Short mmCIF file of C-alpha atoms in Angstrom, two decimals:
data_model
loop_
_atom_site.label_atom_id
_atom_site.label_comp_id
_atom_site.label_asym_id
_atom_site.label_seq_id
_atom_site.Cartn_x
_atom_site.Cartn_y
_atom_site.Cartn_z
CA MET A 19 147.13 76.33 79.13
CA GLY A 20 148.39 74.39 76.09
CA PRO A 21 147.99 75.71 72.55
CA ALA A 22 146.67 79.24 72.53
CA ILE A 23 143.24 79.85 71.08
CA THR A 24 143.65 81.65 67.79
CA PRO A 25 142.92 85.29 68.55
CA GLY A 26 140.00 86.67 66.63
CA ALA A 27 138.91 83.18 65.63
CA PRO A 28 135.15 82.70 65.36
CA ALA A 29 133.60 80.98 68.39
CA VAL A 30 132.00 78.40 66.11
CA GLU A 31 132.65 77.87 62.40
CA LEU A 32 131.00 75.19 60.25
CA HIS A 33 131.81 74.40 56.61
CA GLY A 34 129.43 72.12 54.74
CA VAL A 35 128.70 69.92 57.77
CA SER A 36 126.47 66.91 57.04
CA VAL A 37 125.35 64.19 59.45
CA ARG A 38 123.75 60.90 58.42
CA PHE A 39 122.34 58.21 60.69
CA MET A 40 121.46 54.60 60.00
CA SER A 41 117.97 53.81 61.21
CA GLU A 42 116.10 50.59 60.44
CA ARG A 43 118.51 49.78 57.59
CA ARG A 44 117.70 53.14 56.03
CA GLU A 45 120.13 56.03 55.85
CA VAL A 46 118.66 59.27 57.18
CA ALA A 47 120.22 62.67 56.53
CA ALA A 48 119.90 64.62 59.79
CA LEU A 49 121.91 67.62 58.65
CA GLU A 50 122.95 68.61 55.15
CA ASP A 51 125.62 71.11 54.15
CA ILE A 52 125.43 73.40 57.18
CA SER A 53 127.73 76.41 57.04
CA PHE A 54 127.79 79.41 59.34
CA SER A 55 130.14 81.28 61.55
CA LEU A 56 129.56 82.84 64.94
CA SER A 57 131.68 85.54 66.56
CA PRO A 58 132.69 85.24 70.24
CA GLY A 59 130.24 86.57 72.79
CA SER A 60 127.20 86.35 70.53
CA PHE A 61 123.82 84.79 71.31
CA LEU A 62 122.39 82.61 68.54
CA THR A 63 119.02 80.94 68.74
CA LEU A 64 118.25 77.94 66.54
CA LEU A 65 114.66 77.62 65.41
CA GLY A 66 112.98 75.16 63.10
CA PRO A 67 110.27 72.51 62.79
CA SER A 68 110.76 69.22 64.60
CA GLY A 69 113.11 66.91 62.74
CA CYS A 70 115.23 69.77 61.42
CA GLY A 71 118.29 68.57 63.32
CA LYS A 72 118.62 71.49 65.78
CA SER A 73 119.67 69.18 68.60
CA THR A 74 121.99 67.22 66.31
CA LEU A 75 123.69 70.47 65.31
CA LEU A 76 124.40 71.29 68.98
CA ARG A 77 125.73 67.77 69.49
CA VAL A 78 128.09 68.19 66.55
CA VAL A 79 129.51 71.38 68.09
CA ALA A 80 129.84 69.60 71.48
CA ASP A 81 131.71 66.67 69.88
CA ILE A 82 128.97 64.23 70.90
CA VAL A 83 128.10 63.47 67.25
CA ALA A 84 130.80 63.40 64.57
CA PRO A 85 129.93 64.97 61.20
CA THR A 86 129.74 62.50 58.30
CA SER A 87 131.30 65.10 56.04
CA GLY A 88 132.35 68.73 56.23
CA SER A 89 134.51 70.41 58.84
CA LEU A 90 134.06 72.57 61.88
CA ARG A 91 136.23 74.56 64.27
CA VAL A 92 135.29 75.53 67.79
CA LEU A 93 137.33 78.49 69.06
CA GLY A 94 139.76 77.77 66.25
CA GLN A 95 140.29 74.16 67.43
CA ALA A 96 138.87 70.76 66.62
CA PRO A 97 135.64 70.28 68.65
CA GLY A 98 137.18 67.33 70.55
CA GLU A 99 140.05 69.54 71.64
CA ALA A 100 137.65 72.28 72.80
CA ARG A 101 135.67 69.66 74.72
CA ARG A 102 138.74 68.25 76.47
CA ARG A 103 139.82 71.77 77.41
CA ARG A 104 136.35 72.34 78.94
CA GLU A 105 135.57 75.26 76.66
CA ILE A 106 132.04 73.91 76.14
CA GLY A 107 129.14 73.82 78.59
CA PHE A 108 126.00 71.86 77.69
CA VAL A 109 122.50 72.29 79.11
CA PHE A 110 120.05 69.52 78.19
CA GLN A 111 116.29 69.67 77.84
CA ASP A 112 116.05 67.56 80.98
CA ALA A 113 118.15 68.92 83.85
CA THR A 114 120.07 65.60 83.93
CA LEU A 115 121.05 65.98 87.59
CA LEU A 116 122.39 63.02 89.53
CA PRO A 117 119.48 62.36 91.93
CA TRP A 118 121.71 61.18 94.80
CA ARG A 119 123.74 64.39 94.81
CA SER A 120 122.81 67.70 96.41
CA ALA A 121 122.46 70.79 94.23
CA LEU A 122 125.99 71.88 95.15
CA ASP A 123 127.51 68.45 94.51
CA ASN A 124 125.80 68.36 91.12
CA VAL A 125 127.43 71.67 90.21
CA ARG A 126 130.77 70.23 91.41
CA LEU A 127 130.56 67.16 89.13
CA PRO A 128 132.75 68.69 86.37
CA LEU A 129 135.54 69.10 88.95
CA GLN A 130 135.48 65.37 89.74
CA VAL A 131 135.64 63.73 86.31
CA GLY A 132 137.59 63.92 83.07
CA GLY A 133 140.92 64.75 84.66
CA SER A 134 139.18 67.96 85.84
CA PRO A 135 141.48 70.53 84.24
CA ALA A 136 141.96 73.15 86.96
CA ARG A 137 140.41 76.37 85.75
CA GLY A 138 139.47 79.76 87.04
CA GLY A 139 136.04 81.23 87.10
CA ARG A 140 133.36 81.23 89.73
CA SER A 141 133.17 78.66 92.51
CA PRO A 142 130.21 76.23 92.62
CA GLU A 143 128.74 78.25 95.50
CA GLU A 144 128.99 81.51 93.53
CA LEU A 145 127.40 79.87 90.48
CA LEU A 146 124.44 78.62 92.51
CA ALA A 147 124.00 82.18 93.78
CA LEU A 148 124.28 83.49 90.20
CA VAL A 149 121.36 81.30 89.11
CA GLY A 150 119.36 82.40 92.18
CA LEU A 151 119.74 79.27 94.31
CA ALA A 152 121.74 80.60 97.26
CA GLY A 153 120.54 78.69 100.33
CA TRP A 154 119.56 75.58 98.32
CA GLU A 155 123.05 74.03 98.25
CA LYS A 156 122.10 70.93 100.25
CA ALA A 157 118.75 70.25 98.57
CA LEU A 158 118.42 66.99 96.62
CA PRO A 159 117.03 67.21 93.06
CA HIS A 160 113.67 65.64 93.99
CA GLU A 161 113.19 68.42 96.54
CA LEU A 162 113.54 71.11 93.83
CA SER A 163 111.00 72.30 91.27
CA GLY A 164 111.57 71.76 87.55
CA GLY A 165 112.73 75.35 87.11
CA MET A 166 115.15 75.09 90.03
CA ARG A 167 116.59 71.84 88.70
CA GLN A 168 117.25 73.50 85.36
CA ARG A 169 118.97 76.39 87.18
CA VAL A 170 121.28 73.89 88.87
CA SER A 171 122.12 72.37 85.49
CA ILE A 172 122.90 75.85 84.10
CA ALA A 173 125.22 76.50 87.07
CA ARG A 174 126.92 73.15 86.38
CA ALA A 175 127.39 74.05 82.70
CA LEU A 176 128.90 77.42 83.68
CA LEU A 177 131.53 75.86 85.98
CA GLY A 178 135.04 76.49 84.72
CA ASP A 179 133.90 79.53 82.76
CA PRO A 180 133.31 77.86 79.36
CA LYS A 181 133.59 80.11 76.33
CA ILE A 182 130.64 78.42 74.65
CA LEU A 183 127.32 77.44 76.19
CA LEU A 184 125.13 75.03 74.22
CA MET A 185 121.51 74.85 75.33
CA ASP A 186 119.12 72.25 73.93
CA GLU A 187 115.54 73.44 74.58
CA PRO A 188 116.44 73.94 78.24
CA PHE A 189 113.14 75.58 79.19
CA GLY A 190 110.90 73.54 76.89
CA ALA A 191 109.37 71.50 79.71
CA LEU A 192 108.71 74.45 82.04
CA ASP A 193 105.57 76.50 82.54
CA GLU A 194 105.38 79.89 80.86
CA ILE A 195 105.89 81.99 84.00
CA THR A 196 109.04 80.09 85.00
CA ARG A 197 110.22 80.14 81.43
CA ASP A 198 109.89 83.94 81.13
CA ARG A 199 111.80 84.44 84.35
CA LEU A 200 114.59 82.06 83.31
CA ASN A 201 114.82 83.77 79.90
CA ASP A 202 115.47 87.04 81.67
CA GLU A 203 118.00 85.48 84.02
CA LEU A 204 119.78 83.81 81.12
CA LEU A 205 120.21 87.19 79.39
CA HIS A 206 121.56 88.53 82.67
CA ILE A 207 124.06 85.64 82.93
CA TRP A 208 125.06 86.09 79.28
CA ARG A 209 125.82 89.78 79.87
CA GLN A 210 127.75 88.97 83.06
CA THR A 211 129.86 86.13 81.65
CA GLY A 212 130.32 87.17 78.02
CA THR A 213 129.84 83.51 76.97
CA THR A 214 128.88 82.61 73.42
CA ILE A 215 125.47 80.92 73.54
CA LEU A 216 123.81 78.59 71.04
CA PHE A 217 120.22 78.09 72.15
CA VAL A 218 117.83 75.59 70.55
CA THR A 219 114.14 76.31 70.97
CA HIS A 220 110.82 75.57 69.30
CA SER A 221 109.27 78.80 70.58
CA ILE A 222 109.24 81.74 68.17
CA HIS A 223 108.97 84.22 71.05
CA GLU A 224 111.89 82.70 72.93
CA ALA A 225 114.03 82.70 69.77
CA ALA A 226 113.27 86.35 69.07
CA TYR A 227 113.57 87.54 72.67
CA LEU A 228 116.90 85.87 73.46
CA GLY A 229 118.87 85.84 70.23
CA GLN A 230 121.00 88.45 68.51
CA GLN A 231 120.49 86.29 65.46
CA VAL A 232 118.05 83.48 64.73
CA LEU A 233 119.30 80.56 62.62
CA MET A 234 116.25 79.12 60.90
CA LEU A 235 116.59 75.47 59.90
CA ALA A 236 114.42 73.55 57.44
CA ALA A 237 113.57 69.89 58.01
CA ARG A 238 114.28 66.60 56.23
CA PRO A 239 117.12 67.00 55.66
CA GLY A 240 118.09 69.65 58.21
CA ARG A 241 119.60 72.60 56.36
CA VAL A 242 120.03 76.32 56.86
CA ARG A 243 116.93 78.17 55.70
CA GLU A 244 117.97 81.66 56.73
CA MET A 245 120.09 83.57 59.27
CA ILE A 246 117.84 86.32 60.57
CA PRO A 247 119.36 89.22 62.54
CA VAL A 248 117.38 90.46 65.54
CA ASP A 249 117.49 94.25 65.77
CA LEU A 250 115.85 94.80 69.11
CA PRO A 251 117.31 97.29 71.63
CA GLU A 252 119.66 96.01 74.36
CA PRO A 253 119.43 95.24 77.21
CA ARG A 254 116.10 93.57 76.63
CA GLN A 255 113.25 93.34 79.11
CA LEU A 256 110.12 91.24 78.91
CA ALA A 257 108.00 94.32 78.13
CA ILE A 258 109.72 94.47 74.76
CA ARG A 259 107.41 91.66 73.69
CA ASP A 260 104.51 94.10 73.65
CA THR A 261 106.21 96.45 71.17
CA ALA A 262 105.35 96.65 67.49
CA GLY A 263 108.98 95.90 66.53
CA PHE A 264 108.90 92.58 68.42
CA GLY A 265 105.53 91.70 66.91
CA ALA A 266 106.81 92.36 63.41
CA LEU A 267 109.91 90.21 64.02
CA ALA A 268 107.86 87.35 65.47
CA GLY A 269 105.53 87.61 62.48
CA ARG A 270 108.46 87.39 60.09
CA LEU A 271 109.93 84.39 61.93
CA ARG A 272 106.58 82.64 61.75
CA ALA A 273 106.29 83.37 58.03
CA VAL A 274 109.76 81.89 57.37
CA LEU A 275 109.05 78.93 59.67
CA GLU A 276 105.96 78.06 57.64
CA THR A 277 108.10 77.65 54.51
CA CYS A 278 110.53 75.25 56.22
CA MET B 18 91.19 86.90 109.05
CA ALA B 19 93.17 87.68 112.19
CA SER B 20 90.92 85.42 114.28
CA ASP B 21 91.44 82.61 111.74
CA VAL B 22 95.19 82.79 112.21
CA GLY B 23 94.72 82.78 115.98
CA MET B 24 92.52 79.69 115.69
CA VAL B 25 95.18 77.76 113.77
CA HIS B 26 97.77 78.64 116.39
CA THR B 27 95.61 77.43 119.26
CA ALA B 28 94.87 74.22 117.38
CA ALA B 29 98.54 73.52 116.93
CA ALA B 30 99.38 74.38 120.54
CA SER B 31 96.57 72.45 122.20
CA PRO B 32 94.35 70.13 120.19
CA ALA B 33 92.13 69.50 123.20
CA ARG B 34 91.17 73.13 123.60
CA ALA B 35 90.60 73.51 119.87
CA ALA B 36 88.47 70.39 119.89
CA ALA B 37 86.30 71.80 122.62
CA ALA B 38 85.77 74.86 120.49
CA ASP B 39 85.07 72.92 117.31
CA PRO B 40 83.16 69.64 117.56
CA ALA B 41 83.52 68.91 113.81
CA ARG B 42 87.28 69.04 114.10
CA ALA B 43 87.18 66.87 117.23
CA ALA B 44 85.16 64.25 115.35
CA TRP B 45 87.57 64.39 112.43
CA LEU B 46 90.57 63.92 114.76
CA ALA B 47 88.86 60.98 116.46
CA ALA B 48 88.14 59.38 113.08
CA GLN B 49 91.80 59.79 112.10
CA ARG B 50 92.94 58.20 115.36
CA TRP B 51 90.54 55.28 114.88
CA ALA B 52 91.77 54.77 111.31
CA ARG B 53 95.35 54.63 112.59
CA TRP B 54 94.45 52.04 115.21
CA LYS B 55 92.53 50.00 112.66
CA ARG B 56 95.60 49.80 110.42
CA ARG B 57 97.60 48.36 113.31
CA LEU B 58 94.93 46.17 114.91
CA LEU B 59 93.29 44.48 111.94
CA PRO B 60 96.34 42.47 110.80
CA LEU B 61 96.81 41.21 114.38
CA LEU B 62 93.14 40.38 114.57
CA GLY B 63 93.34 38.50 111.28
CA ALA B 64 96.29 36.42 112.50
CA ALA B 65 94.59 35.71 115.83
CA SER B 66 91.39 34.54 114.13
CA LEU B 67 93.34 32.13 111.89
CA LEU B 68 95.19 30.75 114.92
CA PHE B 69 91.84 30.25 116.62
CA ALA B 70 90.43 28.50 113.54
CA TRP B 71 93.49 26.19 113.48
CA TRP B 72 93.02 25.35 117.15
CA ALA B 73 89.25 24.85 116.74
CA LEU B 74 89.62 22.58 113.68
CA VAL B 75 92.23 20.37 115.37
CA ALA B 76 90.13 20.15 118.55
CA PHE B 77 86.78 19.62 116.80
CA PHE B 78 87.88 16.91 114.34
CA GLN B 79 90.29 15.40 116.91
CA VAL B 80 93.11 15.43 114.37
CA LYS B 81 95.85 12.96 115.28
CA PRO B 82 99.07 14.66 116.49
CA PHE B 83 101.14 12.94 113.76
CA ILE B 84 98.95 14.50 111.06
CA ALA B 85 98.70 18.08 112.33
CA PRO B 86 99.54 19.54 115.75
CA ALA B 87 97.47 22.04 117.70
CA PRO B 88 98.95 25.56 117.78
CA GLN B 89 99.66 25.43 121.52
CA VAL B 90 101.63 22.19 121.03
CA VAL B 91 103.75 23.86 118.36
CA ALA B 92 104.37 26.80 120.70
CA ALA B 93 105.43 24.41 123.46
CA THR B 94 107.77 22.57 121.06
CA LEU B 95 109.33 25.86 119.97
CA TRP B 96 110.12 26.54 123.63
CA GLN B 97 111.16 23.03 124.75
CA LYS B 98 113.25 22.13 121.71
CA SER B 99 114.74 25.59 121.15
CA ASP B 100 118.25 24.17 121.64
CA ILE B 101 117.80 21.60 118.83
CA LEU B 102 116.15 24.19 116.59
CA LEU B 103 118.90 26.76 117.11
CA ALA B 104 121.64 24.14 116.66
CA ASN B 105 120.10 23.30 113.28
CA LEU B 106 119.34 26.90 112.31
CA TRP B 107 123.02 27.79 112.70
CA PRO B 108 124.41 25.74 109.74
CA THR B 109 121.48 26.77 107.54
CA ALA B 110 122.12 30.42 108.37
CA ILE B 111 125.83 30.12 107.58
CA GLU B 112 125.08 28.40 104.27
CA ALA B 113 122.44 30.94 103.28
CA LEU B 114 124.53 33.98 104.26
CA SER B 115 127.74 32.76 102.61
CA GLY B 116 125.85 31.74 99.49
CA PHE B 117 124.13 35.12 99.47
CA LEU B 118 127.44 36.99 99.70
CA ILE B 119 129.28 34.90 97.11
CA GLY B 120 126.39 34.71 94.64
CA ASN B 121 125.69 38.43 94.73
CA LEU B 122 129.34 39.49 94.54
CA VAL B 123 129.91 37.31 91.48
CA ALA B 124 126.65 38.57 89.94
CA VAL B 125 127.69 42.21 90.36
CA ALA B 126 131.10 41.45 88.86
CA VAL B 127 129.60 39.63 85.87
CA ALA B 128 127.05 42.43 85.36
CA THR B 129 129.90 44.93 85.28
CA LEU B 130 131.65 42.81 82.64
CA PHE B 131 128.44 42.50 80.59
CA VAL B 132 127.86 46.25 80.56
CA HIS B 133 131.38 46.98 79.36
CA ARG B 134 131.73 44.09 76.90
CA LYS B 135 128.56 44.14 74.86
CA GLY B 136 129.56 41.09 72.79
CA ILE B 137 129.71 38.88 75.88
CA GLU B 138 126.37 40.25 77.07
CA MET B 139 124.70 39.62 73.71
CA ALA B 140 125.98 36.04 73.71
CA PHE B 141 125.03 35.07 77.26
CA PHE B 142 122.37 37.41 78.66
CA PRO B 143 119.39 35.69 76.95
CA ILE B 144 120.47 32.35 78.48
CA VAL B 145 120.81 33.98 81.90
CA VAL B 146 117.27 35.37 81.63
CA LEU B 147 116.04 31.91 80.63
CA ILE B 148 117.74 30.16 83.57
CA ASN B 149 116.45 32.89 85.87
CA SER B 150 112.88 31.99 84.92
CA ILE B 151 113.27 28.39 86.20
CA PRO B 152 111.66 28.17 89.67
CA VAL B 153 114.05 27.79 92.62
CA VAL B 154 112.56 24.46 93.71
CA ALA B 155 113.26 23.06 90.26
CA LYS B 156 116.83 24.37 90.12
CA ALA B 157 117.85 23.20 93.59
CA PRO B 158 117.57 19.37 93.12
CA ILE B 159 119.63 19.62 89.91
CA LEU B 160 122.36 21.39 91.84
CA VAL B 161 122.16 18.88 94.70
CA LEU B 162 122.84 16.07 92.25
CA LEU B 163 125.72 18.02 90.74
CA LEU B 164 127.36 19.16 93.96
CA GLY B 165 126.80 16.32 96.46
CA ASN B 166 127.01 16.45 100.27
CA GLY B 167 128.68 18.65 102.90
CA MET B 168 128.28 22.31 103.67
CA ALA B 169 130.12 23.63 100.60
CA PRO B 170 127.55 22.34 98.10
CA LYS B 171 124.73 23.99 100.07
CA ILE B 172 126.60 27.28 99.97
CA ALA B 173 127.09 26.79 96.24
CA ILE B 174 123.38 26.11 95.76
CA ALA B 175 122.40 29.23 97.70
CA ALA B 176 124.98 31.23 95.72
CA VAL B 177 123.83 29.96 92.32
CA ILE B 178 120.21 30.64 93.25
CA CYS B 179 121.04 34.24 94.31
CA PHE B 180 123.24 34.78 91.29
CA PHE B 181 120.67 34.89 88.51
CA PRO B 182 118.11 37.41 89.78
CA THR B 183 120.88 39.73 90.93
CA LEU B 184 122.71 39.48 87.61
CA VAL B 185 119.54 40.25 85.64
CA ASN B 186 118.59 43.21 87.85
CA MET B 187 122.14 44.55 88.08
CA VAL B 188 122.58 44.55 84.30
CA ARG B 189 119.28 46.41 83.97
CA GLY B 190 120.31 48.85 86.71
CA LEU B 191 123.72 49.58 85.23
CA GLU B 192 122.06 50.23 81.88
CA ALA B 193 119.24 52.34 83.33
CA VAL B 194 121.23 55.55 82.85
CA SER B 195 119.60 58.11 80.57
CA PRO B 196 121.25 58.83 77.20
CA GLN B 197 121.52 62.46 78.27
CA SER B 198 123.51 61.56 81.39
CA LEU B 199 125.94 59.66 79.18
CA GLU B 200 126.16 62.65 76.84
CA LEU B 201 126.82 64.87 79.85
CA MET B 202 129.66 62.58 80.92
CA HIS B 203 131.02 62.67 77.37
CA VAL B 204 130.94 66.49 77.27
CA LEU B 205 132.86 66.42 80.58
CA SER B 206 135.38 64.01 78.96
CA ALA B 207 134.77 61.48 81.77
CA ARG B 208 136.68 58.19 81.50
CA THR B 209 134.89 54.85 81.33
CA TRP B 210 135.66 54.01 84.97
CA GLU B 211 134.48 57.46 86.06
CA VAL B 212 131.19 56.95 84.24
CA PHE B 213 130.90 53.61 86.05
CA ILE B 214 131.68 54.93 89.55
CA ARG B 215 129.90 58.28 89.32
CA LEU B 216 126.89 57.35 87.19
CA ARG B 217 126.19 53.67 86.50
CA LEU B 218 126.88 52.22 89.94
CA PRO B 219 124.74 54.72 91.92
CA THR B 220 121.96 54.39 89.32
CA SER B 221 121.95 50.60 89.77
CA ILE B 222 121.71 50.62 93.60
CA PRO B 223 117.87 50.59 93.78
CA TYR B 224 117.82 47.75 91.20
CA LEU B 225 120.47 45.89 93.21
CA PHE B 226 118.41 46.14 96.38
CA SER B 227 115.24 44.84 94.78
CA ALA B 228 117.33 41.83 93.69
CA LEU B 229 118.93 41.46 97.14
CA LYS B 230 115.49 41.37 98.76
CA ILE B 231 114.52 38.48 96.48
CA ALA B 232 117.91 36.82 97.06
CA ALA B 233 117.56 37.07 100.86
CA SER B 234 114.66 34.63 100.86
CA THR B 235 115.82 32.45 97.97
CA ALA B 236 119.23 31.96 99.62
CA VAL B 237 117.47 30.38 102.62
CA VAL B 238 115.30 28.25 100.33
CA GLY B 239 118.44 27.14 98.48
CA ALA B 240 120.21 26.12 101.68
CA ILE B 241 117.15 24.23 103.00
CA VAL B 242 116.48 22.38 99.75
CA GLY B 243 120.17 21.51 99.61
CA GLU B 244 119.89 19.96 103.07
CA TRP B 245 116.89 17.82 102.09
CA ILE B 246 119.12 15.35 100.35
CA GLY B 247 121.78 13.59 102.41
CA SER B 248 122.40 16.03 105.21
CA GLN B 249 122.64 15.36 108.99
CA GLU B 250 122.08 18.89 110.26
CA GLY B 251 120.34 22.08 109.30
CA ILE B 252 116.73 23.22 109.02
CA GLY B 253 116.26 21.16 105.86
CA ALA B 254 117.57 17.98 107.49
CA LEU B 255 115.39 18.59 110.56
CA ILE B 256 112.32 19.02 108.32
CA ILE B 257 113.02 15.63 106.70
CA GLN B 258 113.67 13.92 110.06
CA ALA B 259 110.54 15.36 111.66
CA THR B 260 108.44 14.30 108.66
CA TYR B 261 109.75 10.72 108.66
CA ASN B 262 109.22 10.48 112.44
CA PHE B 263 105.66 11.84 112.12
CA ASP B 264 106.69 14.50 114.64
CA SER B 265 104.35 17.15 113.22
CA ALA B 266 104.89 19.57 116.13
CA LEU B 267 108.65 19.58 115.50
CA LEU B 268 108.06 19.91 111.75
CA TYR B 269 105.88 22.98 112.24
CA ALA B 270 108.30 24.48 114.76
CA THR B 271 111.19 23.95 112.34
CA VAL B 272 109.30 25.60 109.50
CA ILE B 273 108.47 28.57 111.74
CA CYS B 274 112.10 28.80 112.79
CA GLY B 275 113.33 28.82 109.17
CA SER B 276 110.71 31.37 108.11
CA ALA B 277 111.59 33.65 111.01
CA PHE B 278 115.22 33.65 109.90
CA SER B 279 114.18 34.33 106.30
CA VAL B 280 111.99 37.26 107.34
CA ALA B 281 114.71 38.70 109.57
CA PHE B 282 117.19 38.46 106.70
CA PHE B 283 114.77 40.23 104.37
CA LEU B 284 114.08 42.99 106.90
CA ALA B 285 117.82 43.53 107.44
CA ILE B 286 118.29 44.05 103.70
CA ARG B 287 115.34 46.44 103.59
CA MET B 288 116.82 48.43 106.45
CA LEU B 289 120.13 48.65 104.60
CA GLU B 290 118.23 49.84 101.54
CA ARG B 291 116.55 52.62 103.51
CA ILE B 292 120.00 53.77 104.66
CA CYS B 293 121.64 53.54 101.24
CA VAL B 294 118.89 54.87 98.97
CA ARG B 295 117.88 58.23 100.35
CA TRP B 296 117.70 60.29 97.18
CA ALA B 297 114.41 58.98 95.87
CA PRO B 298 111.11 59.51 97.66
CA GLN B 299 110.57 56.17 99.46
CA SER B 300 108.36 53.81 97.50
CA GLN B 301 105.98 51.87 99.70
CA SER B 302 106.55 48.14 99.34
#
């Protein structure tokens, strides 16, 4: 398995990470001096106004975007190393399925590219069943609903049992009923797999319901506003949203969000 | 409620019995059937009426046979001179098909190069788009002058004419991948050739086919225009001969023969497209 992952190392650790882009001959600071650390197995939601660099932050962790300055470790390794070892699963806002491949073949894609490091974990068939799509293996993406497509992309991200799952507003384009159901199923998957999850959202309720902690980002430039712990009882069920505790938390998140 | 369900079942099992029970539904079914027939019959009717108008005009104004033939004369020529027509269709078909194959293969290869070497694309793609906008009939004579006589130059003309639309479409198709798909491939540490085989190439197939459908007819045009100048055989040569001999019936028959081949070629490509592109809901075109 190559170099061992440092035991007890944080799942994700950022020190003063900044990202700048050139746009229209003007330099734009997308992220400025981001530092935080996340222990393995935790569920962090990232919340903030648009333009706060939530998606960029996920892309830095996934080694899609390189930081302009600062340093980060993913499972005690450089992010590129973690990516090559398939420790990272990514779920995009759009399901990003290959339209000519069946649901099952889409989940299999990670086995067919990138030298496909042989790894344990659940088979593609088991993963489709885990996300509630048993019996839909042969369906093409255009035959599936938006929610089902996103389930397929979650199954694909879970292939190879990654230690970190990065999710970029995965349910943002779905209707509320589907979104609630997928939130519940995601918590179920998180408990079953023990994966560390970083989840970007622009919904206060989603951030509060899913996360153990909410990382609030401020915009222009994107910077850490506050790390807010979520002290709601586990395991959570949707009914928790009707409790006074949840209402108070959502109220607090909204109050902080308004200052960002 | 229960009787409703029963009704639906009977309707599915035996429309006639359901129709007897429900005159409104019977009328609706009849209207649907009539609409279906209309879709099939009206185009035939339109063609028949134009043929009749052609015949009537030629008969009424007593048009001389060397100016325009009557439709029945053209039909007779198609039958009587089918051996000459086929003998001349053969070289044109070979030229068009070979040109089609060569032109499109080279176009796909160049598109692949363009997508992977951005500098080359930036330097040459604007010129390619410009040349692509020149009409085929304007390009062909230039190539005839450049390439001379024989079958090879005709193939080259057909190939060059196919090349540009396919190159333009193929470059667009290979670049039509979403940024997120590329990010996905990056997260999976896919190599450049894997991104090409697994993502870019399949994405470009619908674009390729829309180019191939254009190329199917332009390849035939290229071969025919190539034959116009200094050629002894082929549909193009026969068109010139028939015109100079004032043999209008043969001219029309030759044109019909060439068009029929062009249409058959186009339909073959469309059939191949239906087989190859199954993932998207079929677009009607």
